[in-house]
Amino acid sequence: MKFLCLGYLVPEFMDARPQEEIDGVMRDCKPHLDQLYESGRVLLDAGLDTVTTTLQRKDGKLRVLDGPFAESKELIGSAFLIEADNLEEAVRTASLHPAVQVSAGESFGWRIEIRPVNYYESFDPNQQQSV
């Protein structure tokens, strides 16, 4: 089974800290990321920018909107896809992520959400797709 893990943060909490402190916390993340990757369960890992563009069909027309449009002050800062036999194993694997291992993450509002993936298709970018 595949699980999408979303890493949340509260940017205001991080923005209030000096850059040197943030850099130190990011260095502290590396060994935890290495351990997560060494689990052999990570299929994809992506750090996300705060810049957001939203596409929405409204009144029969495509709208392009600048965002983000989160209901809360949290933003998704990372997304990773893992393979696990069940939710319990997915939780064990995701718990290796720095968001829940690095103590400073608590003061930055870091957390991980784990969601089962109901549909997954992998595409080879070198292979022509027919329309």
PDB file of C-alpha atoms in Angstrom:
ATOM      1  CA  MET A   1       0.000   0.000   0.000  1.00  0.00           C
ATOM      2  CA  LYS A   2       1.082   3.546  -0.630  1.00  0.00           C
ATOM      3  CA  PHE A   3       0.676   6.426   1.797  1.00  0.00           C
ATOM      4  CA  LEU A   4       1.026  10.140   1.151  1.00  0.00           C
ATOM      5  CA  CYS A   5       2.628  11.930   4.067  1.00  0.00           C
ATOM      6  CA  LEU A   6       2.214  15.687   4.305  1.00  0.00           C
ATOM      7  CA  GLY A   7       4.512  17.753   6.474  1.00  0.00           C
ATOM      8  CA  TYR A   8       2.928  20.888   7.931  1.00  0.00           C
ATOM      9  CA  LEU A   9       4.512  23.977   9.446  1.00  0.00           C
ATOM     10  CA  VAL A  10       3.466  27.360  10.764  1.00  0.00           C
ATOM     11  CA  PRO A  11       5.613  29.809   8.764  1.00  0.00           C
ATOM     12  CA  GLU A  12       5.168  32.669  11.239  1.00  0.00           C
ATOM     13  CA  PHE A  13       6.805  30.546  13.942  1.00  0.00           C
ATOM     14  CA  MET A  14       9.824  29.865  11.738  1.00  0.00           C
ATOM     15  CA  ASP A  15      10.003  33.390  10.308  1.00  0.00           C
ATOM     16  CA  ALA A  16      10.284  34.783  13.836  1.00  0.00           C
ATOM     17  CA  ARG A  17      13.596  32.947  14.368  1.00  0.00           C
ATOM     18  CA  PRO A  18      17.056  34.128  13.269  1.00  0.00           C
ATOM     19  CA  GLN A  19      18.353  32.515  10.064  1.00  0.00           C
ATOM     20  CA  GLU A  20      21.326  30.989  11.917  1.00  0.00           C
ATOM     21  CA  GLU A  21      18.917  29.115  14.192  1.00  0.00           C
ATOM     22  CA  ILE A  22      16.870  27.868  11.222  1.00  0.00           C
ATOM     23  CA  ASP A  23      20.065  26.730   9.470  1.00  0.00           C
ATOM     24  CA  GLY A  24      21.082  24.797  12.587  1.00  0.00           C
ATOM     25  CA  VAL A  25      17.703  23.095  12.808  1.00  0.00           C
ATOM     26  CA  MET A  26      17.902  22.135   9.132  1.00  0.00           C
ATOM     27  CA  ARG A  27      21.338  20.587   9.763  1.00  0.00           C
ATOM     28  CA  ASP A  28      19.789  18.612  12.634  1.00  0.00           C
ATOM     29  CA  CYS A  29      17.225  17.240  10.167  1.00  0.00           C
ATOM     30  CA  LYS A  30      19.756  15.532   7.882  1.00  0.00           C
ATOM     31  CA  PRO A  31      20.490  12.412   9.984  1.00  0.00           C
ATOM     32  CA  HIS A  32      16.756  11.837  10.434  1.00  0.00           C
ATOM     33  CA  LEU A  33      16.131  12.166   6.703  1.00  0.00           C
ATOM     34  CA  ASP A  34      18.980   9.732   6.058  1.00  0.00           C
ATOM     35  CA  GLN A  35      17.381   7.234   8.440  1.00  0.00           C
ATOM     36  CA  LEU A  36      13.990   7.708   6.755  1.00  0.00           C
ATOM     37  CA  TYR A  37      15.504   7.109   3.303  1.00  0.00           C
ATOM     38  CA  GLU A  38      17.473   4.093   4.541  1.00  0.00           C
ATOM     39  CA  SER A  39      14.176   2.477   5.595  1.00  0.00           C
ATOM     40  CA  GLY A  40      13.718   1.603   1.926  1.00  0.00           C
ATOM     41  CA  ARG A  41      10.071   2.692   2.145  1.00  0.00           C
ATOM     42  CA  VAL A  42      10.313   6.204   0.643  1.00  0.00           C
ATOM     43  CA  LEU A  43       9.245   6.349  -3.009  1.00  0.00           C
ATOM     44  CA  LEU A  44       9.331  10.138  -3.363  1.00  0.00           C
ATOM     45  CA  ASP A  45      10.213  13.099  -1.162  1.00  0.00           C
ATOM     46  CA  ALA A  46       9.604  16.733  -2.046  1.00  0.00           C
ATOM     47  CA  GLY A  47      10.120  19.946  -0.104  1.00  0.00           C
ATOM     48  CA  LEU A  48       7.496  22.463  -1.131  1.00  0.00           C
ATOM     49  CA  ASP A  49       7.801  26.218  -1.592  1.00  0.00           C
ATOM     50  CA  THR A  50       5.311  28.604  -0.011  1.00  0.00           C
ATOM     51  CA  VAL A  51       4.437  30.059  -3.443  1.00  0.00           C
ATOM     52  CA  THR A  52       1.127  28.542  -4.552  1.00  0.00           C
ATOM     53  CA  THR A  53      -1.003  28.728  -7.668  1.00  0.00           C
ATOM     54  CA  THR A  54      -4.481  27.211  -7.640  1.00  0.00           C
ATOM     55  CA  LEU A  55      -6.441  26.095 -10.685  1.00  0.00           C
ATOM     56  CA  GLN A  56     -10.220  25.985 -10.350  1.00  0.00           C
ATOM     57  CA  ARG A  57     -13.056  25.627 -12.794  1.00  0.00           C
ATOM     58  CA  LYS A  58     -15.787  28.139 -11.934  1.00  0.00           C
ATOM     59  CA  ASP A  59     -18.786  29.155 -14.059  1.00  0.00           C
ATOM     60  CA  GLY A  60     -17.420  27.105 -16.949  1.00  0.00           C
ATOM     61  CA  LYS A  61     -14.078  28.926 -16.994  1.00  0.00           C
ATOM     62  CA  LEU A  62     -10.633  28.053 -15.737  1.00  0.00           C
ATOM     63  CA  ARG A  63      -9.478  30.378 -12.958  1.00  0.00           C
ATOM     64  CA  VAL A  64      -5.846  30.739 -11.944  1.00  0.00           C
ATOM     65  CA  LEU A  65      -5.441  32.075  -8.404  1.00  0.00           C
ATOM     66  CA  ASP A  66      -2.431  32.897  -6.280  1.00  0.00           C
ATOM     67  CA  GLY A  67      -2.490  31.266  -2.860  1.00  0.00           C
ATOM     68  CA  PRO A  68      -2.074  29.543  -0.539  1.00  0.00           C
ATOM     69  CA  PHE A  69      -5.672  29.156   0.566  1.00  0.00           C
ATOM     70  CA  ALA A  70      -5.298  27.117   3.738  1.00  0.00           C
ATOM     71  CA  GLU A  71      -8.049  27.621   6.306  1.00  0.00           C
ATOM     72  CA  SER A  72      -5.462  27.721   9.054  1.00  0.00           C
ATOM     73  CA  LYS A  73      -2.057  29.325   9.480  1.00  0.00           C
ATOM     74  CA  GLU A  74      -0.417  26.005   8.649  1.00  0.00           C
ATOM     75  CA  LEU A  75       1.207  25.360   5.287  1.00  0.00           C
ATOM     76  CA  ILE A  76       2.267  22.110   3.691  1.00  0.00           C
ATOM     77  CA  GLY A  77       6.052  22.293   3.561  1.00  0.00           C
ATOM     78  CA  SER A  78       6.820  18.774   2.389  1.00  0.00           C
ATOM     79  CA  ALA A  79       5.227  15.732   0.869  1.00  0.00           C
ATOM     80  CA  PHE A  80       6.576  12.229   0.700  1.00  0.00           C
ATOM     81  CA  LEU A  81       5.198   8.977  -0.603  1.00  0.00           C
ATOM     82  CA  ILE A  82       5.951   5.744   1.194  1.00  0.00           C
ATOM     83  CA  GLU A  83       5.214   2.067   0.674  1.00  0.00           C
ATOM     84  CA  ALA A  84       3.982   0.150   3.719  1.00  0.00           C
ATOM     85  CA  ASP A  85       1.974  -3.002   4.405  1.00  0.00           C
ATOM     86  CA  ASN A  86      -0.565  -1.147   6.561  1.00  0.00           C
ATOM     87  CA  LEU A  87      -1.229   2.112   8.401  1.00  0.00           C
ATOM     88  CA  GLU A  88       0.658   0.973  11.495  1.00  0.00           C
ATOM     89  CA  GLU A  89       3.803   0.386   9.440  1.00  0.00           C
ATOM     90  CA  ALA A  90       3.267   3.712   7.633  1.00  0.00           C
ATOM     91  CA  VAL A  91       3.126   5.474  11.007  1.00  0.00           C
ATOM     92  CA  ARG A  92       6.374   3.774  12.095  1.00  0.00           C
ATOM     93  CA  THR A  93       8.093   4.825   8.863  1.00  0.00           C
ATOM     94  CA  ALA A  94       6.767   8.409   8.877  1.00  0.00           C
ATOM     95  CA  SER A  95       7.812   8.760  12.525  1.00  0.00           C
ATOM     96  CA  LEU A  96      11.428   8.756  11.299  1.00  0.00           C
ATOM     97  CA  HIS A  97      10.845  12.121   9.584  1.00  0.00           C
ATOM     98  CA  PRO A  98      12.597  15.158  11.131  1.00  0.00           C
ATOM     99  CA  ALA A  99       9.263  16.937  11.590  1.00  0.00           C
ATOM    100  CA  VAL A 100       8.551  14.663  14.542  1.00  0.00           C
ATOM    101  CA  GLN A 101      12.130  13.768  15.534  1.00  0.00           C
ATOM    102  CA  VAL A 102      13.826  17.183  15.786  1.00  0.00           C
ATOM    103  CA  SER A 103      12.790  18.871  19.027  1.00  0.00           C
ATOM    104  CA  ALA A 104      12.746  22.362  17.449  1.00  0.00           C
ATOM    105  CA  GLY A 105       9.977  21.146  15.151  1.00  0.00           C
ATOM    106  CA  GLU A 106       7.523  21.408  18.021  1.00  0.00           C
ATOM    107  CA  SER A 107       8.083  25.163  18.352  1.00  0.00           C
ATOM    108  CA  PHE A 108       7.724  25.572  14.548  1.00  0.00           C
ATOM    109  CA  GLY A 109       4.371  23.784  14.473  1.00  0.00           C
ATOM    110  CA  TRP A 110       5.759  20.847  12.477  1.00  0.00           C
ATOM    111  CA  ARG A 111       3.552  17.787  12.098  1.00  0.00           C
ATOM    112  CA  ILE A 112       2.992  14.916   9.669  1.00  0.00           C
ATOM    113  CA  GLU A 113      -0.348  13.807   8.239  1.00  0.00           C
ATOM    114  CA  ILE A 114      -0.512  10.285   6.764  1.00  0.00           C
ATOM    115  CA  ARG A 115      -3.138   9.441   4.151  1.00  0.00           C
ATOM    116  CA  PRO A 116      -3.668   6.135   2.340  1.00  0.00           C
ATOM    117  CA  VAL A 117      -3.415   6.514  -1.435  1.00  0.00           C
ATOM    118  CA  ASN A 118      -6.343   4.920  -3.248  1.00  0.00           C
ATOM    119  CA  TYR A 119      -4.952   5.374  -6.744  1.00  0.00           C
ATOM    120  CA  TYR A 120      -1.353   5.568  -7.900  1.00  0.00           C
ATOM    121  CA  GLU A 121       0.030   5.586 -11.422  1.00  0.00           C
ATOM    122  CA  SER A 122       3.692   5.911 -12.265  1.00  0.00           C
ATOM    123  CA  PHE A 123       4.712   7.471 -15.568  1.00  0.00           C
ATOM    124  CA  ASP A 124       7.981   7.148 -17.457  1.00  0.00           C
ATOM    125  CA  PRO A 125       8.823  10.657 -18.756  1.00  0.00           C
ATOM    126  CA  ASN A 126      10.884   9.090 -21.577  1.00  0.00           C
ATOM    127  CA  GLN A 127       7.895   7.157 -22.877  1.00  0.00           C
ATOM    128  CA  GLN A 128       5.470   8.884 -25.250  1.00  0.00           C
ATOM    129  CA  GLN A 129       1.959   9.224 -23.884  1.00  0.00           C
ATOM    130  CA  SER A 130      -0.854   8.826 -26.416  1.00  0.00           C
ATOM    131  CA  VAL A 131      -3.794  11.177 -26.223  1.00  0.00           C
TER     132      VAL A 131
END
